[in-house]
CSV table of C-alpha atoms in Angstrom, one decimal:
chain,number,residue,atom,x,y,z
A,1,MET,CA,198.8,-51.7,146.9
A,2,ILE,CA,197.4,-49.9,149.4
A,3,SER,CA,197.7,-52.2,152.2
A,4,GLY,CA,201.3,-52.5,150.8
A,5,TYR,CA,201.9,-48.7,150.4
A,6,LEU,CA,200.6,-48.0,153.9
A,7,ALA,CA,202.5,-51.2,155.8
A,8,MET,CA,205.9,-49.4,154.0
A,9,ILE,CA,204.2,-45.9,155.4
A,10,ALA,CA,205.1,-47.7,159.2
A,11,THR,CA,208.3,-49.2,158.2
A,12,LEU,CA,209.7,-44.9,157.4
A,13,LEU,CA,208.7,-44.2,160.8
A,14,LEU,CA,210.2,-47.1,162.4
A,15,TRP,CA,213.8,-46.5,160.6
A,16,SER,CA,213.7,-42.8,161.7
A,17,GLY,CA,214.0,-44.3,165.0
A,18,PHE,CA,215.8,-47.4,164.6
A,19,PHE,CA,218.7,-45.0,163.3
A,20,LEU,CA,217.8,-42.3,165.8
A,21,SER,CA,218.1,-45.3,168.4
A,22,LEU,CA,221.6,-46.5,167.3
A,23,ARG,CA,223.1,-43.1,167.4
A,24,SER,CA,222.0,-42.8,171.6
A,25,GLY,CA,223.4,-45.9,172.1
A,26,ALA,CA,226.5,-45.2,170.8
A,27,HIS,CA,226.9,-42.1,172.8
A,28,SER,CA,226.1,-44.4,176.4
A,29,ASP,CA,227.5,-46.2,178.4
A,30,LEU,CA,225.9,-49.4,176.8
A,31,THR,CA,227.5,-51.5,174.2
A,32,THR,CA,227.1,-52.6,171.0
A,33,ALA,CA,226.6,-55.8,172.1
A,34,ASP,CA,224.0,-54.7,174.6
A,35,ILE,CA,221.9,-52.5,172.0
A,36,ALA,CA,221.7,-55.8,169.9
A,37,LEU,CA,220.1,-58.2,172.6
A,38,THR,CA,217.5,-55.5,173.3
A,39,ARG,CA,217.1,-55.5,169.4
A,40,PHE,CA,216.7,-59.8,168.9
A,41,LEU,CA,215.8,-61.0,172.2
A,42,ILE,CA,212.7,-58.8,172.2
A,43,PRO,CA,211.3,-60.4,169.1
A,44,CYS,CA,213.0,-63.8,169.8
A,45,LEU,CA,211.1,-64.8,172.8
A,46,ILE,CA,207.8,-62.8,170.8
A,47,LEU,CA,208.3,-65.0,167.7
A,48,LEU,CA,209.8,-68.3,169.0
A,49,PRO,CA,206.3,-70.7,169.3
A,50,LEU,CA,205.3,-69.0,164.8
A,51,VAL,CA,209.2,-69.6,163.9
A,52,ILE,CA,208.7,-73.4,165.5
A,53,LYS,CA,205.5,-73.5,164.1
A,54,ASN,CA,206.9,-73.0,160.4
A,55,ALA,CA,210.3,-74.9,160.8
A,56,PRO,CA,209.8,-77.1,157.9
A,57,SER,CA,209.1,-73.8,156.0
A,58,ILE,CA,212.6,-72.3,156.7
A,59,ARG,CA,214.1,-75.5,155.9
A,60,SER,CA,212.5,-75.7,152.7
A,61,VAL,CA,214.8,-72.4,152.0
A,62,PRO,CA,218.8,-72.5,150.1
A,63,THR,CA,220.4,-72.2,153.1
A,64,ARG,CA,222.6,-69.2,150.8
A,65,TYR,CA,219.2,-67.0,151.1
A,66,LEU,CA,218.6,-68.0,155.0
A,67,LEU,CA,222.2,-67.0,155.2
A,68,GLY,CA,221.6,-63.3,153.1
A,69,MET,CA,218.6,-62.6,155.0
A,70,PHE,CA,220.2,-63.3,158.3
A,71,ILE,CA,223.6,-61.3,157.2
A,72,GLY,CA,221.8,-58.6,155.2
A,73,CYS,CA,219.6,-57.2,158.4
A,74,GLY,CA,220.9,-59.9,161.3
A,75,LEU,CA,223.5,-59.5,164.0
A,76,PRO,CA,226.1,-58.9,161.4
A,77,TYR,CA,224.4,-55.8,160.1
A,78,LEU,CA,224.0,-54.2,162.9
A,79,PHE,CA,227.4,-54.8,164.1
A,80,ILE,CA,227.9,-52.5,160.9
A,81,ALA,CA,225.2,-49.7,161.4
A,82,GLY,CA,226.1,-49.2,165.1
A,83,SER,CA,229.7,-48.9,164.6
A,84,GLY,CA,228.9,-46.2,161.6
A,85,MET,CA,226.7,-44.0,164.1
A,86,LYS,CA,229.6,-44.2,166.0
A,87,LEU,CA,231.7,-42.3,163.7
A,88,ALA,CA,229.1,-40.5,161.3
A,89,PRO,CA,225.9,-38.7,161.9
A,90,VAL,CA,222.5,-39.5,162.3
A,91,SER,CA,222.1,-37.7,159.0
A,92,ASP,CA,225.0,-39.3,156.9
A,93,GLY,CA,224.1,-42.4,158.3
A,94,SER,CA,220.0,-42.2,157.7
A,95,ALA,CA,220.8,-41.3,154.3
A,96,LEU,CA,223.6,-44.1,152.9
A,97,ILE,CA,221.6,-47.1,154.2
A,98,PRO,CA,217.9,-46.6,152.9
A,99,GLY,CA,218.7,-43.9,150.4
A,100,THR,CA,221.2,-46.3,148.7
A,101,LEU,CA,219.5,-49.1,148.7
A,102,PRO,CA,217.9,-48.4,145.3
A,103,LEU,CA,221.5,-48.8,143.5
A,104,PHE,CA,222.8,-51.9,145.3
A,105,VAL,CA,219.4,-53.5,144.4
A,106,SER,CA,218.9,-52.8,141.3
A,107,GLY,CA,222.4,-53.5,141.3
A,108,ILE,CA,221.9,-57.5,141.8
A,109,ALA,CA,219.2,-57.5,140.0
A,110,VAL,CA,220.7,-56.3,136.7
A,111,PHE,CA,224.3,-58.6,137.3
A,112,LEU,CA,222.4,-61.8,139.3
A,113,PHE,CA,218.6,-61.8,137.4
A,114,LYS,CA,219.1,-59.6,133.8
A,115,GLN,CA,216.4,-57.2,134.8
A,116,PRO,CA,217.0,-54.4,132.7
A,117,LEU,CA,217.2,-50.3,133.6
A,118,SER,CA,215.0,-47.9,132.3
A,119,GLN,CA,216.2,-44.5,131.1
A,120,HIS,CA,213.8,-43.6,133.8
A,121,ARG,CA,215.3,-45.3,136.2
A,122,ILE,CA,219.2,-44.8,135.5
A,123,ILE,CA,219.0,-40.9,135.9
A,124,GLY,CA,217.4,-41.7,139.5
A,125,LEU,CA,220.5,-43.7,140.5
A,126,ALA,CA,222.6,-41.8,138.7
A,127,MET,CA,221.4,-38.9,140.9
A,128,VAL,CA,222.2,-41.1,143.5
A,129,VAL,CA,225.7,-41.9,142.6
A,130,VAL,CA,226.3,-37.4,142.7
A,131,GLY,CA,225.0,-37.9,146.4
A,132,ILE,CA,227.3,-40.5,147.3
A,133,LEU,CA,229.7,-38.5,146.1
A,134,ALA,CA,229.2,-35.7,147.3
A,135,PHE,CA,228.6,-37.7,150.9
A,136,LEU,CA,232.6,-38.6,150.4
A,137,SER,CA,233.3,-35.5,150.0
A,138,GLN,CA,232.8,-33.8,153.1
A,139,SER,CA,235.2,-36.4,154.2
A,140,LEU,CA,237.5,-36.1,152.2
A,141,GLY,CA,237.8,-32.9,151.6
A,142,HIS,CA,238.6,-32.3,155.4
A,143,LEU,CA,241.1,-35.6,155.5
A,144,ASN,CA,238.1,-36.5,158.2
A,145,THR,CA,238.9,-40.5,158.6
A,146,GLU,CA,236.7,-40.9,160.8
A,147,LEU,CA,234.0,-40.1,159.1
A,148,LEU,CA,235.2,-41.4,155.9
A,149,GLN,CA,235.1,-44.8,157.8
A,150,GLY,CA,231.5,-44.0,158.9
A,151,HIS,CA,231.0,-43.1,155.8
A,152,LEU,CA,231.9,-46.6,154.1
A,153,LEU,CA,230.4,-48.8,156.7
A,154,PHE,CA,226.8,-47.3,156.2
A,155,LEU,CA,227.5,-48.1,152.1
A,156,LEU,CA,228.3,-51.5,153.5
A,157,GLY,CA,225.5,-52.2,155.9
A,158,SER,CA,223.4,-50.8,152.4
A,159,LEU,CA,224.5,-53.3,150.3
A,160,MET,CA,224.3,-55.8,152.9
A,161,TRP,CA,220.3,-54.7,153.2
A,162,ALA,CA,220.3,-54.9,149.3
A,163,THR,CA,221.0,-58.5,150.0
A,164,PHE,CA,218.6,-58.8,152.4
A,165,THR,CA,215.4,-57.3,150.6
A,166,ILE,CA,216.4,-60.1,147.6
A,167,CYS,CA,216.9,-62.9,149.3
A,168,ALA,CA,213.3,-62.1,151.7
A,169,ARG,CA,212.1,-61.7,148.6
A,170,VAL,CA,212.4,-65.0,146.3
A,171,SER,CA,212.1,-67.1,150.4
A,172,ASN,CA,208.8,-66.5,150.0
A,173,LEU,CA,208.0,-66.7,153.9
A,174,ASN,CA,205.8,-65.3,155.9
A,175,PRO,CA,207.5,-62.3,157.0
A,176,LEU,CA,206.8,-62.3,161.2
A,177,VAL,CA,208.4,-66.0,160.6
A,178,ALA,CA,211.5,-64.1,158.9
A,179,ALA,CA,211.9,-61.8,161.3
A,180,GLY,CA,211.6,-64.2,164.3
A,181,PHE,CA,214.3,-67.1,162.4
A,182,ILE,CA,216.3,-64.1,162.1
A,183,SER,CA,215.9,-62.5,165.8
A,184,LEU,CA,216.7,-66.8,166.9
A,185,ILE,CA,219.9,-66.9,165.1
A,186,SER,CA,221.1,-63.8,165.8
A,187,SER,CA,220.2,-64.1,170.0
A,188,PHE,CA,221.8,-67.4,170.0
A,189,ILE,CA,225.0,-66.0,168.2
A,190,LEU,CA,225.2,-63.4,170.3
A,191,ILE,CA,224.8,-64.4,173.7
A,192,GLY,CA,227.6,-67.2,172.8
A,193,LEU,CA,229.8,-64.2,171.7
A,194,ILE,CA,228.8,-62.7,175.4
A,195,VAL,CA,229.6,-65.3,177.6
A,196,THR,CA,232.4,-66.0,175.8
A,197,ASP,CA,233.9,-62.2,177.2
A,198,VAL,CA,234.2,-62.1,173.1
A,199,LEU,CA,232.2,-59.1,172.8
A,200,PRO,CA,232.3,-57.1,175.7
A,201,SER,CA,228.5,-56.9,177.6
A,202,HIS,CA,228.1,-53.0,180.1
A,203,LEU,CA,224.4,-55.4,181.3
A,204,ALA,CA,226.0,-58.4,182.1
A,205,ALA,CA,228.7,-57.0,183.8
A,206,THR,CA,226.4,-55.0,186.2
A,207,GLU,CA,223.5,-56.3,188.7
A,208,SER,CA,219.7,-55.7,186.9
A,209,LYS,CA,219.7,-52.7,190.2
A,210,ASN,CA,222.1,-50.3,188.4
A,211,TRP,CA,220.8,-50.7,184.8
A,212,PRO,CA,220.2,-47.9,182.9
A,213,TRP,CA,216.5,-49.2,183.0
A,214,LYS,CA,215.2,-45.8,181.4
A,215,GLU,CA,218.0,-46.1,178.1
A,216,LEU,CA,217.1,-49.7,178.4
A,217,LEU,CA,213.1,-49.7,177.3
A,218,GLY,CA,213.7,-47.0,174.8
A,219,HIS,CA,215.8,-49.8,173.1
A,220,ILE,CA,213.4,-52.2,173.6
A,221,THR,CA,210.6,-49.9,171.9
A,222,LEU,CA,212.4,-48.9,168.4
A,223,GLN,CA,214.9,-51.6,168.6
A,224,GLY,CA,212.8,-54.9,169.8
A,225,ILE,CA,209.4,-54.4,169.0
A,226,GLY,CA,209.8,-51.6,166.7
A,227,ALA,CA,211.8,-52.4,164.4
A,228,GLY,CA,212.4,-56.2,165.6
A,229,VAL,CA,208.9,-57.3,165.2
A,230,ILE,CA,206.7,-54.6,163.5
A,231,ALA,CA,209.1,-53.1,161.0
A,232,ALA,CA,209.9,-56.7,159.6
A,233,PHE,CA,206.9,-57.3,159.6
A,234,THR,CA,205.7,-53.8,157.7
A,235,TYR,CA,209.0,-54.3,155.5
A,236,LEU,CA,208.6,-57.5,154.6
A,237,HIS,CA,204.9,-57.4,153.6
A,238,ALA,CA,205.5,-54.3,151.7
A,239,ILE,CA,208.6,-56.7,149.2
A,240,ALA,CA,205.9,-58.5,148.9
A,241,VAL,CA,203.0,-56.9,147.2
A,242,LEU,CA,204.7,-53.8,146.1
A,243,GLY,CA,208.6,-55.4,145.2
A,244,ALA,CA,212.2,-55.2,146.1
A,245,GLU,CA,212.9,-52.5,143.8
A,246,ARG,CA,209.8,-50.0,144.6
A,247,THR,CA,210.1,-51.0,148.6
A,248,ALA,CA,213.6,-50.1,149.0
A,249,ALA,CA,213.4,-46.6,147.1
A,250,PHE,CA,210.5,-45.4,149.6
A,251,GLY,CA,213.3,-45.8,152.0
A,252,ALA,CA,214.2,-42.5,150.0
A,253,ALA,CA,211.6,-41.0,152.8
A,254,THR,CA,213.5,-42.1,156.1
A,255,PRO,CA,216.4,-39.6,155.5
A,256,ALA,CA,215.1,-36.5,155.7
A,257,ILE,CA,212.5,-37.9,158.4
A,258,ALA,CA,215.6,-39.1,160.4
A,259,THR,CA,217.4,-36.3,160.2
A,260,ILE,CA,214.9,-33.9,161.0
A,261,LEU,CA,214.2,-36.0,163.8
A,262,ALA,CA,217.6,-35.9,164.5
A,263,ILE,CA,218.1,-32.0,164.8
A,264,PRO,CA,216.1,-31.4,168.2
A,265,VAL,CA,217.2,-34.8,169.8
A,266,PHE,CA,220.7,-34.4,169.2
A,267,GLY,CA,222.0,-30.9,168.1
A,268,GLU,CA,223.0,-32.6,164.7
A,269,GLN,CA,222.2,-29.6,162.1
A,270,PRO,CA,224.1,-30.7,158.5
A,271,ALA,CA,226.0,-28.3,156.4
A,272,ILE,CA,224.7,-26.9,153.1
A,273,ILE,CA,226.6,-30.2,151.0
A,274,GLY,CA,225.5,-32.5,153.7
A,275,TRP,CA,222.1,-30.8,153.0
A,276,LEU,CA,222.9,-31.1,148.9
A,277,ALA,CA,223.8,-34.6,149.3
A,278,LEU,CA,220.7,-36.0,151.4
A,279,SER,CA,218.2,-34.0,148.8
A,280,LEU,CA,220.0,-35.5,145.9
A,281,VAL,CA,220.0,-39.0,147.5
A,282,CYS,CA,216.7,-38.9,148.2
A,283,ILE,CA,215.4,-37.7,144.9
A,284,GLY,CA,217.6,-40.2,142.6
A,285,SER,CA,215.8,-43.2,144.7
A,286,LEU,CA,212.4,-41.9,143.7
A,287,ILE,CA,212.4,-40.7,140.5
A,288,ALA,CA,214.8,-44.6,139.9
A,289,SER,CA,211.7,-46.4,142.2
A,290,ASN,CA,209.1,-45.6,139.5
A,291,ILE,CA,206.4,-44.7,141.5
A,292,PHE,CA,205.2,-41.9,139.8
A,293,MET,CA,204.7,-44.4,136.5
A,294,LYS,CA,202.1,-46.3,135.7
A,295,GLN,CA,203.9,-49.5,134.5
A,296,ASP,CA,206.0,-50.6,137.5
A,297,SER,CA,209.0,-51.9,136.3
A,298,SER,CA,210.2,-53.5,139.7
A,299,LEU,CA,211.9,-56.5,139.9
A,300,LEU,CA,209.4,-58.2,137.6
A,301,TYR,CA,211.2,-62.1,137.8
A,302,GLU,CA,210.0,-64.1,139.0
A,303,PRO,CA,211.3,-66.1,142.5
A,304,PRO,CA,213.5,-69.0,141.6
A,305,LYS,CA,212.2,-72.0,142.4
A,306,PHE,CA,214.5,-73.9,145.0
A,307,LYS,CA,216.4,-77.4,144.3
């Protein structure tokens, strides 16, 4: 259990850096495709030998779970989260993606795996819903369609990440193998889209000597190495040790960390309603996790046997 908690702490710090990096990239000369390259190409190259060695294990996983992992953590997720960061501040994105994760994971567990919800968890999830409504009230109240679009993209991103969380749980793949597989597929598709000019790339159209190397190194460190390799391992290890719902609930700490860091970095000071919504989501997620209970009921189902 201790290794699971330590892995989740490391994941929270890396996740916070991930959101800050996305926000920085959304307002730079780099395109979303450029950010995606730093996110997936580096871990793809590092983990490729491991993926090749474990190809039989990957092929034994049903396609639906591999697809769920790719959509929920690969290129589609990054584009959804990156697009949201262009429209809304870090505090909103870091709250609505990891903060609402327990809500979506619990929903999947209830509807697909028939898991019961304790009263403790229901209360926590209800607070998360109120927090979501408080976030949405900021855009709806001021008729800010751009902010509303950002919030809806963040919620979609959270649903995608919940799908990844469940699929990773039942796939039983080694964390680094799963991370390498997702990076490999994402890199192939991304390079194909850039080469065919479907996605614009500042790096592809610029000579290497004119690349913004300082900014690129920051994204490579936070996106490629941090989120792509280290966080992928620590998060999937936490899922294996703590369970999917409890691990998802620990993501509630990410909004607070990322929001505090965004204040000096980007000068983004949330309004009072923003702090209130953030608090509701964080506290609700912690309550829903049952981490203060002696007995943990988070996703006690046995992973389904592959057919």
